[in-house]
């Protein structure tokens, strides 16, 4: 899929989402037994599974609580699930017949929680006109099958570097690096002081994969926004792509250049949360809303901003941006009317306002009309307005195995157990031409 073609000028609006709240790396409530039977409170009881990466309250938990407060006869059993195993977990539950009634998914086919293969396997229920109306124009193939929509989009996520400009300033950086020379100079200076420019959860596949994709924005998609389409048509491969080779070489250079924290290859999500909140790392490749979440554990002067990763020499800034989180209904649910009412409510102004306040993610519709100049998104305002972004690649890839090969491949590069050529060949093999 090519980059979004929108280039409208951002107009005045209100974005509470960018100034307060929590994000997808979040939340843990008491986890009651899972399953889609809804047998704990009659027709108004259902269960809800979503991904979480720490012990902060997830925006999905906040939404469920608000819905129950407004509907005292409804009981929602919350099942927060670790993010690094989330896709595998919900697939196993769906196959076993004990998955929740409502499930957090992602658009497309390239992630283990991708809604297209789950829907093709008969695990997801078609949604109504409300969900269909929220699908961004041109993105129908990653939300729909034969005209039926299987995931209700919740956000417009920017995949770039979330950086604490307060931490940067305290370490002598007046701005986030904008070219390779200043990038590695900053890495050297911070490493000499026992700190790092970037925090990496190398042992967590999703962060390893997202980091590679974020770098690929400047090395692959800035040069050729239609690269995924060409790969699907057989006109190129990962192994043939100089851009993908440069992407993976950049990862190795970042590690060798001291840009990641020591032991990054074994780091978990806590390495990111702690590093950014405590000021031992300046930034990390994490979803844009994570700036809001981590800010709750950081000093007020942290000043988080979403920053483009420096382009290769001579290149222009470029980012990834698209809807990355969806809500689906388990086709085997025995309480579909209750689940459907909740999913419909998630599209209301009340629910959307709460979600964006808690998540820090841009709204799925109307984000073009918002004034982002004084928000965490100010460094990427012009890129969004100019359309200098592409859809998250793994949402477009044909199956989860391609992204899994990238994740495992990045981990192998960090430990020296794989070469760039091996990783790219593994991705081509996983594509399954």
mmCIF file of C-alpha atoms in Angstrom, residues 118-361:
data_model
loop_
_atom_site.group_PDB
_atom_site.id
_atom_site.type_symbol
_atom_site.label_atom_id
_atom_site.label_comp_id
_atom_site.label_asym_id
_atom_site.label_seq_id
_atom_site.Cartn_x
_atom_site.Cartn_y
_atom_site.Cartn_z
ATOM 1 C CA UNK A 118 -8.397 -14.193 12.078
ATOM 2 C CA UNK A 119 -11.512 -13.277 10.115
ATOM 3 C CA UNK A 120 -10.601 -15.634 7.268
ATOM 4 C CA UNK A 121 -10.326 -18.423 9.842
ATOM 5 C CA UNK A 122 -13.869 -17.657 10.991
ATOM 6 C CA UNK A 123 -12.859 -16.338 14.414
ATOM 7 C CA UNK A 124 -14.243 -12.783 14.093
ATOM 8 C CA UNK A 125 -17.778 -11.460 13.729
ATOM 9 C CA UNK A 126 -18.568 -8.922 10.969
ATOM 10 C CA UNK A 127 -19.199 -5.459 12.406
ATOM 11 C CA UNK A 128 -21.797 -2.892 11.413
ATOM 12 C CA UNK A 129 -21.960 0.395 9.569
ATOM 13 C CA UNK A 130 -20.347 2.344 12.409
ATOM 14 C CA UNK A 131 -17.077 0.416 12.138
ATOM 15 C CA UNK A 132 -17.156 0.544 8.341
ATOM 16 C CA UNK A 133 -17.625 4.304 8.441
ATOM 17 C CA UNK A 134 -14.463 4.735 10.514
ATOM 18 C CA UNK A 135 -12.182 2.869 8.091
ATOM 19 C CA UNK A 136 -9.798 5.369 6.440
ATOM 20 C CA UNK A 137 -10.390 5.779 2.716
ATOM 21 C CA UNK A 138 -8.065 3.512 0.762
ATOM 22 C CA UNK A 139 -7.408 1.236 3.750
ATOM 23 C CA UNK A 140 -10.375 -1.074 3.226
ATOM 24 C CA UNK A 141 -8.246 -4.148 2.310
ATOM 25 C CA UNK A 142 -6.723 -4.261 5.801
ATOM 26 C CA UNK A 143 -10.102 -3.956 7.551
ATOM 27 C CA UNK A 144 -12.553 -5.746 5.281
ATOM 28 C CA UNK A 145 -13.190 -9.063 3.514
ATOM 29 C CA UNK A 146 -15.843 -9.197 0.788
ATOM 30 C CA UNK A 147 -17.290 -5.900 1.948
ATOM 31 C CA UNK A 148 -17.565 -6.939 5.608
ATOM 32 C CA UNK A 149 -15.607 -5.029 8.262
ATOM 33 C CA UNK A 150 -13.982 -7.090 11.027
ATOM 34 C CA UNK A 151 -12.172 -4.472 13.088
ATOM 35 C CA UNK A 152 -13.244 -1.047 14.327
ATOM 36 C CA UNK A 153 -10.268 1.364 14.108
ATOM 37 C CA UNK A 154 -9.410 3.222 17.286
ATOM 38 C CA UNK A 155 -6.474 5.489 16.465
ATOM 39 C CA UNK A 156 -4.026 7.145 14.098
ATOM 40 C CA UNK A 157 -0.600 6.104 15.393
ATOM 41 C CA UNK A 158 2.720 7.741 14.552
ATOM 42 C CA UNK A 159 5.634 5.279 14.508
ATOM 43 C CA UNK A 160 8.759 7.332 15.115
ATOM 44 C CA UNK A 161 10.995 8.082 18.103
ATOM 45 C CA UNK A 162 9.379 9.232 21.331
ATOM 46 C CA UNK A 163 12.056 11.414 22.957
ATOM 47 C CA UNK A 164 12.366 13.326 26.219
ATOM 48 C CA UNK A 165 13.631 16.714 25.129
ATOM 49 C CA UNK A 166 14.116 17.588 28.794
ATOM 50 C CA UNK A 167 16.561 14.714 29.164
ATOM 51 C CA UNK A 168 18.209 15.722 25.891
ATOM 52 C CA UNK A 169 18.710 19.303 27.104
ATOM 53 C CA UNK A 170 20.143 18.166 30.429
ATOM 54 C CA UNK A 171 22.714 16.193 28.433
ATOM 55 C CA UNK A 172 23.738 19.026 26.143
ATOM 56 C CA UNK A 173 21.428 18.277 23.189
ATOM 57 C CA UNK A 174 19.502 21.344 22.064
ATOM 58 C CA UNK A 175 17.538 19.309 19.541
ATOM 59 C CA UNK A 176 17.016 15.703 18.562
ATOM 60 C CA UNK A 177 19.582 14.644 15.930
ATOM 61 C CA UNK A 178 18.473 15.413 12.386
ATOM 62 C CA UNK A 179 21.286 13.706 10.430
ATOM 63 C CA UNK A 180 23.588 10.726 10.806
ATOM 64 C CA UNK A 181 26.610 12.769 11.882
ATOM 65 C CA UNK A 182 24.789 14.431 14.774
ATOM 66 C CA UNK A 183 23.088 11.122 15.610
ATOM 67 C CA UNK A 184 26.295 9.231 16.273
ATOM 68 C CA UNK A 185 27.912 12.234 17.951
ATOM 69 C CA UNK A 186 25.006 12.311 20.406
ATOM 70 C CA UNK A 187 25.323 8.557 20.972
ATOM 71 C CA UNK A 188 29.037 8.940 21.769
ATOM 72 C CA UNK A 189 28.468 11.792 24.209
ATOM 73 C CA UNK A 190 25.654 10.067 26.068
ATOM 74 C CA UNK A 191 27.419 6.685 26.206
ATOM 75 C CA UNK A 192 30.496 8.365 27.727
ATOM 76 C CA UNK A 193 28.233 9.508 30.558
ATOM 77 C CA UNK A 194 26.666 6.066 31.064
ATOM 78 C CA UNK A 195 23.458 6.942 29.200
ATOM 79 C CA UNK A 196 22.001 6.214 25.771
ATOM 80 C CA UNK A 197 20.242 8.094 23.041
ATOM 81 C CA UNK A 198 17.835 5.204 22.470
ATOM 82 C CA UNK A 199 16.279 2.583 24.719
ATOM 83 C CA UNK A 200 15.597 -0.763 23.064
ATOM 84 C CA UNK A 201 13.628 -3.756 24.336
ATOM 85 C CA UNK A 202 15.652 -6.170 22.248
ATOM 86 C CA UNK A 203 14.230 -9.269 23.911
ATOM 87 C CA UNK A 204 10.667 -8.149 23.125
ATOM 88 C CA UNK A 205 9.874 -9.012 19.521
ATOM 89 C CA UNK A 206 7.308 -6.235 18.975
ATOM 90 C CA UNK A 207 9.797 -3.517 19.939
ATOM 91 C CA UNK A 208 12.605 -5.067 17.901
ATOM 92 C CA UNK A 209 10.300 -5.167 14.880
ATOM 93 C CA UNK A 210 8.905 -1.665 15.389
ATOM 94 C CA UNK A 211 12.430 -0.246 15.668
ATOM 95 C CA UNK A 212 13.395 -1.801 12.347
ATOM 96 C CA UNK A 213 10.220 -0.517 10.696
ATOM 97 C CA UNK A 214 10.808 2.977 12.055
ATOM 98 C CA UNK A 215 14.276 3.044 10.506
ATOM 99 C CA UNK A 216 12.898 1.576 7.261
ATOM 100 C CA UNK A 217 10.609 4.592 6.953
ATOM 101 C CA UNK A 218 13.646 6.666 5.979
ATOM 102 C CA UNK A 219 15.644 3.975 4.168
ATOM 103 C CA UNK A 220 12.879 2.191 2.221
ATOM 104 C CA UNK A 221 9.546 4.012 2.116
ATOM 105 C CA UNK A 222 10.784 7.580 1.763
ATOM 106 C CA UNK A 223 12.432 6.506 -1.480
ATOM 107 C CA UNK A 224 9.613 4.229 -2.619
ATOM 108 C CA UNK A 225 6.255 4.542 -0.804
ATOM 109 C CA UNK A 226 4.901 1.740 -3.019
ATOM 110 C CA UNK A 227 7.593 -0.750 -2.036
ATOM 111 C CA UNK A 228 5.126 -3.148 -0.373
ATOM 112 C CA UNK A 229 2.987 -3.223 -3.511
ATOM 113 C CA UNK A 230 6.045 -4.016 -5.632
ATOM 114 C CA UNK A 231 6.993 -6.805 -3.223
ATOM 115 C CA UNK A 232 3.483 -8.236 -3.448
ATOM 116 C CA UNK A 233 3.651 -8.095 -7.259
ATOM 117 C CA UNK A 234 6.991 -9.899 -7.291
ATOM 118 C CA UNK A 235 8.860 -6.908 -8.700
ATOM 119 C CA UNK A 236 11.353 -6.873 -5.821
ATOM 120 C CA UNK A 237 12.336 -8.823 -2.710
ATOM 121 C CA UNK A 238 13.736 -7.987 0.706
ATOM 122 C CA UNK A 239 17.025 -9.604 -0.273
ATOM 123 C CA UNK A 240 17.294 -7.402 -3.375
ATOM 124 C CA UNK A 241 16.401 -4.185 -1.544
ATOM 125 C CA UNK A 242 19.265 -1.797 -0.828
ATOM 126 C CA UNK A 243 16.891 0.105 1.441
ATOM 127 C CA UNK A 244 16.208 -2.902 3.646
ATOM 128 C CA UNK A 245 19.911 -3.759 3.711
ATOM 129 C CA UNK A 246 20.639 -0.198 4.833
ATOM 130 C CA UNK A 247 17.889 -0.445 7.472
ATOM 131 C CA UNK A 248 19.410 -3.524 9.092
ATOM 132 C CA UNK A 249 22.942 -2.186 8.777
ATOM 133 C CA UNK A 250 21.777 0.952 10.578
ATOM 134 C CA UNK A 251 20.523 -1.213 13.442
ATOM 135 C CA UNK A 252 23.947 -2.811 13.748
ATOM 136 C CA UNK A 253 25.624 0.598 13.538
ATOM 137 C CA UNK A 254 23.381 1.936 16.292
ATOM 138 C CA UNK A 255 24.357 -0.936 18.569
ATOM 139 C CA UNK A 256 28.058 -0.681 17.748
ATOM 140 C CA UNK A 257 27.898 3.108 18.108
ATOM 141 C CA UNK A 258 26.602 2.927 21.670
ATOM 142 C CA UNK A 259 23.216 4.356 20.728
ATOM 143 C CA UNK A 260 21.313 1.672 22.666
ATOM 144 C CA UNK A 261 21.604 1.081 26.404
ATOM 145 C CA UNK A 262 24.074 -1.645 27.506
ATOM 146 C CA UNK A 263 22.498 -5.086 27.259
ATOM 147 C CA UNK A 264 19.800 -3.839 24.877
ATOM 148 C CA UNK A 265 19.600 -7.254 23.206
ATOM 149 C CA UNK A 266 18.236 -8.693 26.463
ATOM 150 C CA UNK A 267 16.071 -5.725 27.441
ATOM 151 C CA UNK A 268 12.341 -5.951 28.065
ATOM 152 C CA UNK A 269 9.694 -3.244 27.901
ATOM 153 C CA UNK A 270 10.763 -2.097 31.365
ATOM 154 C CA UNK A 271 14.082 -0.979 29.854
ATOM 155 C CA UNK A 272 12.127 1.574 27.814
ATOM 156 C CA UNK A 273 9.750 2.707 30.561
ATOM 157 C CA UNK A 274 12.491 3.018 33.165
ATOM 158 C CA UNK A 275 15.063 4.490 30.799
ATOM 159 C CA UNK A 276 12.818 7.278 29.553
ATOM 160 C CA UNK A 277 11.139 7.987 32.890
ATOM 161 C CA UNK A 278 14.401 8.046 34.829
ATOM 162 C CA UNK A 279 16.356 9.979 32.215
ATOM 163 C CA UNK A 280 18.998 7.352 31.456
ATOM 164 C CA UNK A 281 17.826 7.232 27.816
ATOM 165 C CA UNK A 282 16.545 10.053 25.654
ATOM 166 C CA UNK A 283 14.129 8.216 23.365
ATOM 167 C CA UNK A 284 12.817 4.968 21.944
ATOM 168 C CA UNK A 285 10.923 3.586 18.959
ATOM 169 C CA UNK A 286 7.500 3.204 20.559
ATOM 170 C CA UNK A 287 3.951 4.146 19.521
ATOM 171 C CA UNK A 288 3.368 7.892 19.691
ATOM 172 C CA UNK A 289 0.874 7.733 22.519
ATOM 173 C CA UNK A 290 3.471 6.124 24.761
ATOM 174 C CA UNK A 291 4.882 9.593 25.363
ATOM 175 C CA UNK A 292 1.769 10.367 27.356
ATOM 176 C CA UNK A 293 1.895 7.125 29.298
ATOM 177 C CA UNK A 294 5.555 7.344 30.266
ATOM 178 C CA UNK A 295 5.107 10.991 31.221
ATOM 179 C CA UNK A 296 3.002 9.844 34.164
ATOM 180 C CA UNK A 297 6.112 8.249 35.695
ATOM 181 C CA UNK A 298 8.583 10.947 34.612
ATOM 182 C CA UNK A 299 9.407 14.419 35.985
ATOM 183 C CA UNK A 300 7.309 17.274 34.618
ATOM 184 C CA UNK A 301 10.326 18.698 32.800
ATOM 185 C CA UNK A 302 10.727 15.519 30.703
ATOM 186 C CA UNK A 303 8.966 17.247 27.774
ATOM 187 C CA UNK A 304 8.264 14.267 25.510
ATOM 188 C CA UNK A 305 8.023 14.809 21.757
ATOM 189 C CA UNK A 306 7.510 12.539 18.756
ATOM 190 C CA UNK A 307 10.658 12.900 16.639
ATOM 191 C CA UNK A 308 11.496 11.639 13.129
ATOM 192 C CA UNK A 309 14.468 9.277 13.024
ATOM 193 C CA UNK A 310 17.336 10.906 11.097
ATOM 194 C CA UNK A 311 17.273 10.124 7.403
ATOM 195 C CA UNK A 312 20.292 8.689 5.650
ATOM 196 C CA UNK A 313 22.691 11.335 4.368
ATOM 197 C CA UNK A 314 20.958 13.370 1.698
ATOM 198 C CA UNK A 315 17.518 12.014 2.543
ATOM 199 C CA UNK A 316 14.383 13.743 3.790
ATOM 200 C CA UNK A 317 12.539 13.092 7.065
ATOM 201 C CA UNK A 318 9.851 10.435 6.779
ATOM 202 C CA UNK A 319 7.707 8.557 9.287
ATOM 203 C CA UNK A 320 5.190 5.730 9.509
ATOM 204 C CA UNK A 321 1.607 6.554 10.429
ATOM 205 C CA UNK A 322 -1.665 4.647 10.234
ATOM 206 C CA UNK A 323 -4.381 3.077 12.309
ATOM 207 C CA UNK A 324 -2.689 0.412 14.382
ATOM 208 C CA UNK A 325 -5.310 -0.722 16.915
ATOM 209 C CA UNK A 326 -8.731 -2.162 16.269
ATOM 210 C CA UNK A 327 -11.509 -3.751 18.278
ATOM 211 C CA UNK A 328 -13.141 -6.981 17.108
ATOM 212 C CA UNK A 329 -15.848 -9.341 18.331
ATOM 213 C CA UNK A 330 -15.327 -13.071 18.798
ATOM 214 C CA UNK A 331 -17.538 -14.940 16.330
ATOM 215 C CA UNK A 332 -18.092 -17.638 18.968
ATOM 216 C CA UNK A 333 -19.383 -15.183 21.572
ATOM 217 C CA UNK A 334 -22.688 -16.136 23.145
ATOM 218 C CA UNK A 335 -23.442 -12.553 24.161
ATOM 219 C CA UNK A 336 -22.922 -10.741 20.866
ATOM 220 C CA UNK A 337 -25.647 -8.101 21.425
ATOM 221 C CA UNK A 338 -23.929 -6.894 24.605
ATOM 222 C CA UNK A 339 -20.523 -6.972 22.922
ATOM 223 C CA UNK A 340 -21.860 -5.118 19.889
ATOM 224 C CA UNK A 341 -23.388 -2.374 22.051
ATOM 225 C CA UNK A 342 -20.013 -1.828 23.725
ATOM 226 C CA UNK A 343 -18.156 -1.687 20.412
ATOM 227 C CA UNK A 344 -20.733 0.779 19.062
ATOM 228 C CA UNK A 345 -20.249 2.909 22.173
ATOM 229 C CA UNK A 346 -16.492 2.986 21.559
ATOM 230 C CA UNK A 347 -17.220 5.105 18.463
ATOM 231 C CA UNK A 348 -19.182 7.771 20.361
ATOM 232 C CA UNK A 349 -17.748 11.204 21.064
ATOM 233 C CA UNK A 350 -17.725 10.413 24.784
ATOM 234 C CA UNK A 351 -15.696 7.222 24.363
ATOM 235 C CA UNK A 352 -13.390 8.701 21.732
ATOM 236 C CA UNK A 353 -12.591 11.687 23.924
ATOM 237 C CA UNK A 354 -11.772 9.401 26.860
ATOM 238 C CA UNK A 355 -9.679 7.062 24.722
ATOM 239 C CA UNK A 356 -7.582 9.846 23.273
ATOM 240 C CA UNK A 357 -7.202 11.503 26.651
ATOM 241 C CA UNK A 358 -5.916 8.255 28.130
ATOM 242 C CA UNK A 359 -3.938 6.963 25.147
ATOM 243 C CA UNK A 360 -2.342 10.067 23.676
ATOM 244 C CA UNK A 361 -3.001 8.683 20.187
#
